[in-house]
Amino acid sequence: MSKNLVIVESPAKAKTIEGFLGKDFTVKSSFGHIRDLVKKGYGVDIENNFTPTYEVQPDKEKVIAELKKLSKNAEMVWLASDEDREGEAISWHLYETLNLEPKRTKRIVFHEITKPAIQKAIQNPRSIDINLVNAQQARRVLDRLVGFELSPILWRKVRPSLSAGRVQSVAVRLIVEREREIQNFKSTSAFKVVALFKVGNAVLKAELDKRFATEPEAQAFLEKCKAASFKIESLETKPAKRSPSAPFTTSTLQQEAARKLGYSVAQTMMLAQRLYEAGKITYMRTDSVNLSETAMNQANEAIHANYGAKYYQPRQYKTKSKGAQEAHEAIRPTYITNQTVDGERNEQRLYELIWKRTIASQMSDAELEKTTAKINVSGTTELFVAQGEVLKFDGFLKVYMEGTDDEETEENSSMLPPMSVGDVLENMEISATQRFTHHPARYTEASLVKKLEELGIGRPSTYAPTISTVQKRNYVEKTDKEGTPRQYVNLVLTKGSIAKEIKTENTGAEKSKLFPTDIGMVVNDFLLQYFPDILDFHFTAKVEEEFDEIAEGKLDWTKMLKEFYKPFHKTVEKTIDNSERASGERQLGIDPVSGKPVIVRIGRFGPLAQIGETNEETGEKPQFASLRKDQRMETITLDEALNLFKMPRIVGEFEGKEMKVGIGRFGPYVVHNSVFTSLTKEDDPYSVTGERCIELILAKRQKDADKIIRTYDENPDLKVLNGRWGPFIALGKDYFKIPKTMEADKLEFGDVVQLIGGVDKYEAVIANAALKASKGKGKAKVVKIAKEKPAKKTAVKKAAAKKNAPKKVAAKKKAPAKKKSK
């Protein structure tokens, strides 16, 4: 038995650390948090100073039993969970649950998993920082209280099964308010004038220093240009420089990985966690931009070796974010000399991004020369302006350039041709193009993180969970939006004549943007009306600052909870008694057929349109139709709502059975003989013909037939299919790989059973599928399995090896159990 037991929270981290310590150390993992607030009730004794009640999570009981056994036999227990508040809380819960003795317990922290860092931590242990633990407890208890008291109100006043959270609700508010800004935005147009001038053998592009509000104004200017002369009025050249960005914090890594690599916030954190636990980067939850002296020296060596002395410029950055937590260093490679690492491709790409950002932060400024040429137009006061940029020394740009969220970024300036003041230019073409103002950009996951950080809401450990939670709760969805065609006017002056063109462009297309759902908007409005403090940005930021003060030992955590909870609970009681039900109801107009009002509102199963009301005297009931996935209650029109009631519609018969067109949550479809076939984007569900539906049905049948490579009489649910990445085995809804060395079309039944995993695995898959299908269906479970058993026995006897025979005999012993369940 080892003298020392080291406990970390992750198996991957344990594996890496074990390689750095000798035979006297055993490294084990707690697999994350081992305790949490009890699930029943609040888990918090409000009357007794907000004392929390914890319980060991059921899936951690075996882990705890093993750790208890090992800790009793160890001379020293080293608690080595992460260095932030969550990590400190994990160490504290381990200390309490394992009943560790202070004399035989030490707490160690490190921000990188390298041999020197681990050995240094062992040499410099400390005790558990109860202030950090209390800050984590305060956050957990506060969020439990808010969730447990707000959620039941939403069940009563909005819809069952809803939930609310403190930080998540603020994030939803940001997205809802941005959506309403966009809905209320009125686009205006103006004419942008661009000229192409001939300068020697080169072409100079210049833009007019003003835009014209109307087409007649733009036309009038082009008329003046017909006979005008164009002369260089001034040339100004001045030096400029660009400086590198600071090394990555959690939020800037999430933003840049989204811009450059297309990663979601959750994906970035998952990959960063793996890199950290493998000892390749420093701790990934930090709001510090500092680099250690060791890192600075490594960067110095790497820059001198790879780029030369003139590219090196050491820099120390200061953290600007509010309430920066206790992390010591920015996210950087543990060994900066390693430009790349082994591993999965996405991990490699993220590592390379971190390496480039770290190296660039210690490199020289990029030196530029900016030239501005102003061109006089005779007979007018307007000037054309041409700007060029020459890179004199690339500096840090040799390695890295930061991305941007600006969707309206102009094309990069280029070098201007040689010119002198007074030069007369030849006009080749002048165009006046109608351009439109653009609404504020919707949030991406990355830009939402940036906004939350600016407002001081949340911390490095909460950004990713917050964004994931609002999507899981269906308050927000990340989706793409197709653009719509828009016409614009283009006036072109060439060779003394003006031509007018009407062109078409695609506008409004969105990719991976955050949209509020209808239920998200209704819940936001309700909470904003009755709980303005919970959704107030400054109030939420103040709570975060108080957590920071608790972590620093400046504020008692129970006092902070008391001051928060008392007014909050009073508002809860008042809201339960006095608030109205919220459904987001909106009247669209009158149905021309029935003369009844048409409304949209949130129903039990989501947003819907409704015609009429319930009349108890006549027994008349309203009509309902669900909104389509791409429709919103705040923007749907009367005609669009009335169209929903035309569905489903029968478009004819085929093979003696009717074809019915409808619109589901995933788009329009035609259903025939209980088989659903999607309509294409070109097919309008309101006008598609029966003939077209037959075409789509036959095309789907052919596609499905082409997909099937082989079926088996022994079991109709067993198939060999052709998939996107090659052939595979399908057994109901379970799928299994086929080795590339095997010919899929020649696989016999016995071969397929063996590829699934043998007779036992094959029978278990079938039994499990039958069990799932029969939930709540009484005897159906027994009948389904009984029907399948004989087929399996006879087929497997022929196909499987003799060694499987005892397993078949064993299967018969299960018969009495079936009778019991029957």
Short mmCIF file of N, CA and C in Angstrom, two decimals, residues 99 187 241 254 265 405 497 543 698 706 747-748:
data_model
loop_
_atom_site.label_atom_id
_atom_site.label_comp_id
_atom_site.label_asym_id
_atom_site.label_seq_id
_atom_site.Cartn_x
_atom_site.Cartn_y
_atom_site.Cartn_z
N ASN A 99 -14.11 11.69 6.18
CA ASN A 99 -13.74 11.85 7.59
C ASN A 99 -12.22 11.90 7.76
N SER A 187 -35.11 49.69 -41.50
CA SER A 187 -33.94 49.84 -42.37
C SER A 187 -34.13 51.04 -43.31
N LYS A 241 0.80 51.58 -36.15
CA LYS A 241 1.24 50.29 -35.62
C LYS A 241 0.04 49.53 -35.04
N GLN A 254 -12.99 31.34 -25.65
CA GLN A 254 -14.29 30.90 -26.18
C GLN A 254 -14.69 31.73 -27.41
N VAL A 265 -19.22 27.18 -27.39
CA VAL A 265 -18.60 27.47 -26.10
C VAL A 265 -18.37 26.18 -25.33
N ASP A 405 -15.95 40.18 -34.44
CA ASP A 405 -17.37 39.85 -34.54
C ASP A 405 -18.11 40.80 -35.48
N SER A 497 -22.16 58.21 -70.20
CA SER A 497 -23.59 57.88 -70.10
C SER A 497 -23.87 57.13 -68.80
N VAL A 543 -24.30 40.85 -7.17
CA VAL A 543 -24.27 39.54 -6.51
C VAL A 543 -22.95 38.83 -6.79
N LEU A 698 -42.40 8.00 -54.40
CA LEU A 698 -41.65 6.99 -55.16
C LEU A 698 -40.14 7.23 -55.04
N ASP A 706 -32.39 1.55 -52.15
CA ASP A 706 -30.96 1.61 -52.46
C ASP A 706 -30.11 1.52 -51.20
N LEU A 747 -22.42 -11.04 -46.04
CA LEU A 747 -22.53 -11.41 -44.63
C LEU A 747 -23.74 -12.31 -44.39
N GLU A 748 -23.53 -13.52 -43.85
CA GLU A 748 -24.61 -14.42 -43.48
C GLU A 748 -25.15 -14.03 -42.11
#
